[in-house]
GROMACS .gro file of C-alpha atoms in nm:
model
  377
    1ARG     CA    1   0.000   0.000   0.000
    2ARG     CA    2   0.286   0.235   0.081
    3ARG     CA    3   0.434   0.171  -0.264
    4ARG     CA    4   0.101   0.245  -0.435
    5ARG     CA    5   0.059   0.566  -0.238
    6ARG     CA    6   0.414   0.670  -0.319
    7ARG     CA    7   0.359   0.602  -0.693
    8ARG     CA    8   0.034   0.804  -0.687
    9ARG     CA    9   0.209   1.094  -0.513
   10SER     CA   10   0.499   1.071  -0.759
   11SER     CA   11   0.259   1.069  -1.056
   12SER     CA   12   0.061   1.373  -0.935
   13SER     CA   13   0.383   1.554  -0.846
   14SER     CA   14   0.524   1.482  -1.193
   15SER     CA   15   0.209   1.618  -1.362
   16MET     CA   16   0.226   1.938  -1.159
   17LYS     CA   17   0.597   1.980  -1.233
   18ARG     CA   18   0.531   1.931  -1.605
   19PHE     CA   19   0.249   2.189  -1.596
   20LEU     CA   20   0.462   2.448  -1.416
   21SER     CA   21   0.754   2.380  -1.648
   22ASN     CA   22   0.535   2.440  -1.953
   23VAL     CA   23   0.407   2.765  -1.799
   24ARG     CA   24   0.766   2.880  -1.755
   25ARG     CA   25   0.857   2.773  -2.109
   26ALA     CA   26   0.556   2.954  -2.255
   27GLY     CA   27   0.657   3.272  -2.074
   28ALA     CA   28   1.009   3.241  -2.213
   29SER     CA   29   0.884   3.155  -2.567
   30GLU     CA   30   1.042   2.811  -2.545
   31PRO     CA   31   0.893   2.493  -2.697
   32LEU     CA   32   0.659   2.316  -2.455
   33GLY     CA   33   0.750   1.980  -2.303
   34GLU     CA   34   0.587   1.683  -2.471
   35PHE     CA   35   0.318   1.508  -2.266
   36GLY     CA   36   0.387   1.138  -2.210
   37LYS     CA   37   0.755   1.219  -2.174
   38MET     CA   38   0.959   1.268  -1.859
   39LYS     CA   39   1.243   1.511  -1.795
   40VAL     CA   40   1.524   1.450  -1.547
   41HIS     CA   41   1.830   1.658  -1.464
   42VAL     CA   42   2.159   1.469  -1.437
   43ALA     CA   43   2.410   1.615  -1.189
   44SER     CA   44   2.760   1.510  -1.093
   45SER     CA   45   2.781   1.268  -0.801
   46SER     CA   46   3.082   1.459  -0.665
   47ASN     CA   47   2.907   1.797  -0.686
   48PRO     CA   48   2.526   1.804  -0.720
   49ASN     CA   49   2.539   2.174  -0.808
   50ARG     CA   50   2.716   2.090  -1.135
   51LEU     CA   51   2.464   1.991  -1.402
   52VAL     CA   52   2.593   1.729  -1.646
   53ASP     CA   53   2.293   1.705  -1.879
   54THR     CA   54   1.915   1.724  -1.900
   55ILE     CA   55   1.718   1.441  -2.058
   56ASP     CA   56   1.367   1.544  -2.161
   57ASP     CA   57   1.257   1.262  -2.389
   58LEU     CA   58   1.224   0.970  -2.146
   59PRO     CA   59   0.894   0.782  -2.148
   60ASP     CA   60   0.681   0.819  -1.836
   61ASP     CA   61   0.735   0.451  -1.751
   62ALA     CA   62   1.111   0.464  -1.820
   63THR     CA   63   1.338   0.209  -1.654
   64VAL     CA   64   1.694   0.259  -1.539
   65ARG     CA   65   1.806   0.084  -1.857
   66ASP     CA   66   1.609   0.339  -2.065
   67LEU     CA   67   1.778   0.618  -1.874
   68LYS     CA   68   2.124   0.478  -1.945
   69GLU     CA   69   2.051   0.430  -2.315
   70HIS     CA   70   1.914   0.782  -2.356
   71PHE     CA   71   2.211   0.924  -2.167
   72HIS     CA   72   2.447   0.726  -2.392
   73LYS     CA   73   2.283   0.877  -2.702
   74ARG     CA   74   2.365   1.223  -2.569
   75GLN     CA   75   2.707   1.132  -2.423
   76LYS     CA   76   2.860   0.897  -2.680
   77LYS     CA   77   3.174   0.822  -2.477
   78LEU     CA   78   2.976   0.704  -2.174
   79HIS     CA   79   2.865   0.349  -2.251
   80PRO     CA   80   2.580   0.221  -2.026
   81ASN     CA   81   2.827  -0.010  -1.851
   82ARG     CA   82   3.024   0.297  -1.736
   83GLN     CA   83   2.718   0.469  -1.589
   84ARG     CA   84   2.604   0.461  -1.229
   85PHE     CA   85   2.304   0.665  -1.113
   86ALA     CA   86   2.163   0.744  -0.770
   87THR     CA   87   1.881   0.952  -0.633
   88LEU     CA   88   1.959   1.288  -0.475
   89ASN     CA   89   1.905   1.326  -0.102
   90LYS     CA   90   1.612   1.570  -0.083
   91THR     CA   91   1.750   1.741   0.228
   92PHE     CA   92   2.082   1.828   0.068
   93PHE     CA   93   1.991   2.172  -0.059
   94GLU     CA   94   1.800   2.258   0.262
   95GLU     CA   95   2.100   2.169   0.475
   96GLU     CA   96   2.325   2.358   0.234
   97GLU     CA   97   2.130   2.680   0.286
   98GLU     CA   98   2.128   2.641   0.666
   99GLU     CA   99   2.493   2.542   0.703
  100THR     CA  100   2.681   2.705   0.416
  101GLU     CA  101   2.990   2.741   0.631
  102LYS     CA  102   3.017   2.361   0.655
  103LYS     CA  103   2.978   2.303   0.284
  104THR     CA  104   3.342   2.215   0.222
  105LYS     CA  105   3.334   1.957   0.501
  106LYS     CA  106   3.037   1.764   0.367
  107SER     CA  107   3.107   1.404   0.281
  108LYS     CA  108   2.994   1.273  -0.053
  109SER     CA  109   2.750   1.037   0.119
  110SER     CA  110   2.559   1.334   0.266
  111PHE     CA  111   2.378   1.402  -0.060
  112LYS     CA  112   2.369   1.058  -0.220
  113GLY     CA  113   2.042   0.871  -0.199
  114GLU     CA  114   1.938   0.528  -0.321
  115PRO     CA  115   2.142   0.371  -0.605
  116LEU     CA  116   1.934   0.307  -0.917
  117ILE     CA  117   1.965  -0.071  -0.940
  118PRO     CA  118   1.870  -0.302  -1.100
  119ASP     CA  119   1.841  -0.174  -1.458
  120SER     CA  120   1.499  -0.335  -1.501
  121LYS     CA  121   1.341  -0.122  -1.228
  122LYS     CA  122   1.127   0.179  -1.325
  123LEU     CA  123   1.240   0.528  -1.226
  124SER     CA  124   0.899   0.587  -1.068
  125GLU     CA  125   0.970   0.306  -0.822
  126PHE     CA  126   1.253   0.518  -0.683
  127GLY     CA  127   1.018   0.816  -0.645
  128ILE     CA  128   1.171   0.995  -0.946
  129GLY     CA  129   0.930   1.217  -1.135
  130TYR     CA  130   0.923   1.493  -1.396
  131GLY     CA  131   1.196   1.752  -1.343
  132ASP     CA  132   1.376   1.567  -1.063
  133THR     CA  133   1.755   1.561  -1.030
  134ILE     CA  134   1.956   1.239  -1.022
  135LEU     CA  135   2.328   1.186  -0.960
  136PHE     CA  136   2.567   1.037  -1.215
  137LYS     CA  137   2.911   0.881  -1.173
  138ASP     CA  138   3.144   0.769  -1.452
  139LEU     CA  139   3.283   0.428  -1.353
  140GLY     CA  140   3.561   0.448  -1.611
  141PRO     CA  141   3.658   0.185  -1.869
  142GLN     CA  142   3.486  -0.145  -1.796
  143ILE     CA  143   3.547  -0.512  -1.873
  144SER     CA  144   3.315  -0.810  -1.833
  145TYR     CA  145   3.335  -1.027  -1.522
  146GLN     CA  146   3.373  -1.343  -1.730
  147THR     CA  147   3.673  -1.202  -1.914
  148VAL     CA  148   3.846  -1.104  -1.589
  149PHE     CA  149   3.769  -1.437  -1.424
  150PHE     CA  150   3.889  -1.636  -1.725
  151TRP     CA  151   4.226  -1.466  -1.746
  152GLU     CA  152   4.290  -1.461  -1.372
  153TYR     CA  153   4.224  -1.838  -1.361
  154PHE     CA  154   4.384  -1.934  -1.693
  155GLY     CA  155   4.707  -1.754  -1.604
  156PRO     CA  156   4.797  -1.979  -1.307
  157LEU     CA  157   4.777  -2.280  -1.538
  158LEU     CA  158   5.033  -2.119  -1.768
  159MET     CA  159   5.253  -2.011  -1.477
  160TYR     CA  160   5.259  -2.345  -1.295
  161VAL     CA  161   5.303  -2.601  -1.573
  162PRO     CA  162   5.643  -2.488  -1.723
  163PHE     CA  163   5.829  -2.545  -1.395
  164TYR     CA  164   5.715  -2.909  -1.405
  165PHE     CA  165   5.757  -2.999  -1.773
  166TYR     CA  166   6.063  -2.783  -1.848
  167ARG     CA  167   6.252  -2.830  -1.525
  168GLU     CA  168   6.593  -2.884  -1.685
  169GLU     CA  169   6.562  -2.577  -1.908
  170ILE     CA  170   6.439  -2.348  -1.629
  171TYR     CA  171   6.636  -2.465  -1.327
  172GLY     CA  172   6.943  -2.572  -1.524
  173ASN     CA  173   6.985  -2.296  -1.783
  174PHE     CA  174   6.842  -2.003  -1.586
  175PHE     CA  175   6.924  -2.089  -1.226
  176GLY     CA  176   7.244  -2.289  -1.273
  177PHE     CA  177   7.151  -2.624  -1.121
  178SER     CA  178   7.332  -2.931  -1.252
  179ALA     CA  179   7.177  -3.160  -1.511
  180LYS     CA  180   7.196  -3.446  -1.261
  181GLU     CA  181   6.982  -3.256  -1.007
  182CYS     CA  182   6.730  -3.149  -1.271
  183ALA     CA  183   6.699  -3.506  -1.400
  184LYS     CA  184   6.590  -3.646  -1.063
  185PRO     CA  185   6.247  -3.814  -1.078
  186PHE     CA  186   5.954  -3.619  -0.940
  187GLN     CA  187   5.832  -3.708  -0.596
  188ARG     CA  188   5.472  -3.814  -0.533
  189ALA     CA  189   5.383  -3.480  -0.372
  190GLN     CA  190   5.510  -3.291  -0.677
  191VAL     CA  191   5.308  -3.502  -0.921
  192LEU     CA  192   4.988  -3.476  -0.718
  193ALA     CA  193   5.040  -3.103  -0.669
  194LEU     CA  194   5.045  -3.056  -1.047
  195TRP     CA  195   4.718  -3.244  -1.088
  196PHE     CA  196   4.544  -3.073  -0.797
  197HIS     CA  197   4.657  -2.722  -0.893
  198THR     CA  198   4.549  -2.777  -1.254
  199ALA     CA  199   4.214  -2.929  -1.154
  200HIS     CA  200   4.139  -2.639  -0.922
  201TYR     CA  201   4.178  -2.369  -1.186
  202ALA     CA  202   4.012  -2.579  -1.455
  203LYS     CA  203   3.713  -2.604  -1.219
  204ARG     CA  204   3.721  -2.228  -1.168
  205ILE     CA  205   3.712  -2.164  -1.544
  206PHE     CA  206   3.423  -2.409  -1.586
  207GLU     CA  207   3.228  -2.237  -1.308
  208THR     CA  208   3.291  -1.897  -1.464
  209PHE     CA  209   3.106  -1.990  -1.782
  210PHE     CA  210   2.852  -2.247  -1.662
  211VAL     CA  211   2.780  -2.192  -1.291
  212HIS     CA  212   2.842  -1.836  -1.175
  213SER     CA  213   2.592  -1.559  -1.238
  214PHE     CA  214   2.701  -1.201  -1.182
  215SER     CA  215   2.489  -0.923  -1.035
  216ARG     CA  216   2.673  -0.677  -1.259
  217ALA     CA  217   2.792  -0.727  -1.614
  218THR     CA  218   3.122  -0.542  -1.585
  219MET     CA  219   3.394  -0.419  -1.348
  220PRO     CA  220   3.670  -0.155  -1.382
  221ILE     CA  221   3.938  -0.268  -1.626
  222PHE     CA  222   4.206  -0.204  -1.361
  223ASN     CA  223   4.076  -0.512  -1.176
  224LEU     CA  224   4.200  -0.731  -1.461
  225PHE     CA  225   4.561  -0.634  -1.399
  226ARG     CA  226   4.530  -0.642  -1.020
  227ASN     CA  227   4.363  -0.984  -1.007
  228CYS     CA  228   4.591  -1.138  -1.269
  229GLY     CA  229   4.897  -1.005  -1.090
  230TYR     CA  230   4.777  -1.161  -0.765
  231TYR     CA  231   4.692  -1.508  -0.900
  232TRP     CA  232   4.969  -1.537  -1.157
  233THR     CA  233   5.247  -1.428  -0.921
  234PHE     CA  234   5.152  -1.669  -0.644
  235ALA     CA  235   5.107  -1.956  -0.891
  236GLY     CA  236   5.456  -1.900  -1.033
  237LEU     CA  237   5.621  -1.874  -0.690
  238MET     CA  238   5.443  -2.184  -0.558
  239SER     CA  239   5.537  -2.382  -0.866
  240TYR     CA  240   5.901  -2.272  -0.850
  241PHE     CA  241   5.945  -2.413  -0.500
  242ILE     CA  242   5.721  -2.721  -0.531
  243ASN     CA  243   5.891  -2.838  -0.852
  244HIS     CA  244   6.240  -2.738  -0.740
  245PRO     CA  245   6.510  -3.008  -0.790
  246ARG     CA  246   6.601  -2.980  -0.419
  247TYR     CA  247   6.242  -2.989  -0.296
  248THR     CA  248   6.191  -3.203   0.014
  249SER     CA  249   5.852  -3.371   0.035
  250PRO     CA  250   5.664  -3.420   0.364
  251GLY     CA  251   5.600  -3.776   0.479
  252GLU     CA  252   5.375  -4.002   0.271
  253ARG     CA  253   5.097  -4.002   0.531
  254GLN     CA  254   5.094  -3.622   0.549
  255VAL     CA  255   5.086  -3.597   0.169
  256THR     CA  256   4.793  -3.839   0.150
  257ILE     CA  257   4.592  -3.669   0.425
  258GLY     CA  258   4.652  -3.324   0.279
  259PHE     CA  259   4.549  -3.410  -0.076
  260VAL     CA  260   4.245  -3.617   0.033
  261ALA     CA  261   4.123  -3.320   0.241
  262SER     CA  262   4.194  -3.084  -0.049
  263ALA     CA  263   3.996  -3.303  -0.291
  264LEU     CA  264   3.695  -3.330  -0.059
  265PHE     CA  265   3.679  -2.957   0.004
  266GLN     CA  266   3.727  -2.879  -0.364
  267LEU     CA  267   3.423  -3.094  -0.442
  268GLY     CA  268   3.241  -2.924  -0.154
  269ASN     CA  269   3.324  -2.583  -0.297
  270PHE     CA  270   3.177  -2.684  -0.633
  271ARG     CA  271   2.864  -2.812  -0.459
  272CYS     CA  272   2.826  -2.479  -0.275
  273HIS     CA  273   2.852  -2.284  -0.601
  274VAL     CA  274   2.582  -2.500  -0.762
  275ILE     CA  275   2.353  -2.438  -0.463
  276GLN     CA  276   2.412  -2.064  -0.490
  277LYS     CA  277   2.329  -2.074  -0.860
  278LYS     CA  278   1.996  -2.246  -0.787
  279LEU     CA  279   1.918  -2.000  -0.507
  280ARG     CA  280   1.971  -1.703  -0.740
  281GLU     CA  281   1.750  -1.859  -1.004
  282GLY     CA  282   1.473  -1.914  -0.751
  283SER     CA  283   1.509  -1.581  -0.566
  284SER     CA  284   1.240  -1.419  -0.783
  285SER     CA  285   0.975  -1.635  -0.623
  286SER     CA  286   0.824  -1.489  -0.309
  287SER     CA  287   0.896  -1.685   0.007
  288SER     CA  288   0.971  -1.624   0.373
  289SER     CA  289   1.338  -1.702   0.310
  290SER     CA  290   1.379  -1.432   0.043
  291SER     CA  291   1.363  -1.055   0.068
  292PRO     CA  292   1.146  -0.907  -0.213
  293GLU     CA  293   1.301  -0.563  -0.165
  294THR     CA  294   1.659  -0.678  -0.217
  295LYS     CA  295   1.629  -1.025  -0.374
  296TYR     CA  296   1.865  -1.164  -0.108
  297VAL     CA  297   1.807  -1.525  -0.009
  298ILE     CA  298   1.912  -1.722   0.298
  299PRO     CA  299   2.153  -1.990   0.168
  300SER     CA  300   2.039  -2.336   0.273
  301GLY     CA  301   2.132  -2.695   0.210
  302PHE     CA  302   2.459  -2.884   0.246
  303LEU     CA  303   2.712  -2.684   0.454
  304PHE     CA  304   2.507  -2.363   0.425
  305ASP     CA  305   2.287  -2.492   0.710
  306TYR     CA  306   2.586  -2.454   0.942
  307VAL     CA  307   2.809  -2.189   0.780
  308THR     CA  308   2.695  -1.860   0.624
  309CYS     CA  309   2.974  -1.855   0.365
  310ALA     CA  310   3.026  -2.227   0.313
  311ASN     CA  311   3.185  -2.166  -0.027
  312TYR     CA  312   3.462  -1.960   0.137
  313CYS     CA  313   3.498  -2.223   0.407
  314CYS     CA  314   3.561  -2.497   0.148
  315GLU     CA  315   3.798  -2.271  -0.046
  316ILE     CA  316   4.011  -2.202   0.262
  317TYR     CA  317   4.024  -2.562   0.383
  318GLN     CA  318   4.097  -2.684   0.032
  319TRP     CA  319   4.412  -2.470   0.011
  320LEU     CA  320   4.501  -2.565   0.369
  321GLY     CA  321   4.497  -2.931   0.266
  322PHE     CA  322   4.707  -2.854  -0.043
  323ASN     CA  323   4.965  -2.672   0.171
  324ILE     CA  324   4.976  -2.949   0.431
  325ALA     CA  325   5.062  -3.188   0.149
  326THR     CA  326   5.323  -2.965  -0.019
  327GLN     CA  327   5.463  -2.746   0.262
  328THR     CA  328   5.583  -2.429   0.088
  329ALA     CA  329   5.604  -2.082   0.240
  330PHE     CA  330   5.442  -1.912  -0.061
  331GLY     CA  331   5.157  -2.162  -0.051
  332TYR     CA  332   5.074  -2.055   0.302
  333LEU     CA  333   5.117  -1.687   0.211
  334PHE     CA  334   4.869  -1.735  -0.073
  335LEU     CA  335   4.626  -1.893   0.174
  336MET     CA  336   4.666  -1.606   0.422
  337ALA     CA  337   4.619  -1.347   0.147
  338GLY     CA  338   4.300  -1.516   0.034
  339MET     CA  339   4.167  -1.538   0.389
  340SER     CA  340   4.235  -1.167   0.445
  341GLN     CA  341   4.002  -1.094   0.151
  342MET     CA  342   3.733  -1.353   0.224
  343PHE     CA  343   3.691  -1.282   0.596
  344PRO     CA  344   3.564  -0.920   0.558
  345TRP     CA  345   3.332  -1.027   0.274
  346ALA     CA  346   3.193  -1.308   0.490
  347VAL     CA  347   3.136  -1.081   0.792
  348GLN     CA  348   2.961  -0.825   0.572
  349LYS     CA  349   2.732  -1.087   0.419
  350HIS     CA  350   2.656  -1.241   0.759
  351LYS     CA  351   2.555  -0.905   0.907
  352ARG     CA  352   2.343  -0.820   0.603
  353LEU     CA  353   2.149  -1.148   0.622
  354LYS     CA  354   2.093  -1.109   0.998
  355LYS     CA  355   1.956  -0.760   0.941
  356LEU     CA  356   1.731  -0.854   0.648
  357PHE     CA  357   1.591  -1.172   0.800
  358ASP     CA  358   1.503  -1.070   1.154
  359GLY     CA  359   1.188  -1.281   1.186
  360THR     CA  360   0.948  -0.984   1.154
  361ASN     CA  361   0.682  -0.905   0.891
  362GLY     CA  362   0.663  -1.267   0.779
  363ARG     CA  363   1.034  -1.292   0.708
  364LYS     CA  364   1.225  -1.600   0.809
  365LYS     CA  365   1.452  -1.578   1.112
  366PHE     CA  366   1.822  -1.609   1.027
  367LYS     CA  367   1.947  -1.890   1.247
  368ARG     CA  368   2.268  -1.872   1.443
  369ARG     CA  369   2.558  -2.034   1.256
  370PHE     CA  370   2.931  -2.004   1.189
  371ILE     CA  371   3.033  -1.717   0.963
  372VAL     CA  372   3.305  -1.875   0.753
  373LEU     CA  373   3.556  -2.102   0.928
  374PRO     CA  374   3.418  -2.358   1.175
  375PRO     CA  375   3.507  -2.426   1.450
  376PHE     CA  376   3.731  -2.117   1.473
  377PHE     CA  377   3.530  -1.826   1.328
   0.00000   0.00000   0.00000
C-alpha cells in the first residue's frame, strides 16, 4: 500500500511539475515539453550543483536501462556499462542553505540517496518524477566479469606447468643447477600437486562460464591487472618451490591426508557454487526465506545450514589441505592473502542477512551459525 501511495504521489507531483515547467517555457517563448515524456536533470555525483545534462525525452514509464541508453545517445563516450546513477538526497539543498559554512566539510555520502539498481526497475519506483535531479558517476573503462575471471584463472595454469615440464631448461639454464639434479624423478607430492593445482583452476574456469551468475555485467578494467597479478604471481612462486630439484617432500601419510582433504573440500566448494546458482535462479519467487526488496536469499542446504559462507569455508580448507601436502612458504602466504580478503566479505554478508531476515513481517529468522571457518570463526 505504501508503494502504491508513493507512486500516486509521484505521478501527481510529476504532472504538476510538467504543468509548471510548460508555464515557464511559454513565458520564455520556449517549446513546450511533450506530454507522455519525462524530464530529469543529471548532476555530478561529486558535486550536485554541477549539471551534467538534462534528458527530456524519457517515457513516463522509463526504466533505469532506458535512462542509461538515452544518456548514452547524448554522451557517446559514456557506454551504459560505465554509468552509475543514484537519487539525490532531498535534504541536501535545505542543509546547504542552513549550514553554508560547513559546505566544504560535507562528505559525498551526505547528498547521495538510493542507487538506481537493478536496470529493469522503473524510475517511478525510486520516487523519481518529472523535473527531478539524479546523480551520475562515470565508472571508467569497464570489462566483463567473465573475461576477468577467465584470465585470472587461466594464467595460473600457464605459470605453474612450465616449472614441471621444463625443469631442466628453467632450473638448469636459468638458475644454474646441474643436469643431474634437474633429472631427478619427481616425488609423489610434486606429481599430485600438479594435478590438484590444474584441476582447481580448470574447475574455476568451468564455473565462470557455466555456474556463476554475476549481479553486474562489468567491473573496472584495472581489476583485470590487479587480479591477474595476484593469482599469476603466487602460482609461479608456488610452482618454483614445489617443482624445485632440491624440494623435500613431507611424509607419505601427510601428503595423502593433505590431498584427500583438499579433494573433498574442492568438491564441496563446487557443490556450494551449484547451490548458490539455484538460489539465485529461484530468488524471484516470493517466500519467507527471500527478501522481495533486495532479492537476497538465505543460503540453505549442504554446509550452508551450518556456515553462512560455506563456499569460502571450502575454499580455505581446500588450500590448507594442499599446503599441508606440499609445505611451501608461498603456498601458506597465498592462503593467508585469500583469507584476508574472504573474511571481511563473509562478515559483511553475515551481518546483512541477519539484518534482512530478523523474523518480523513474515520474514524468516536467520538462524545462528558459523560465519566462515568452523570451529574457529
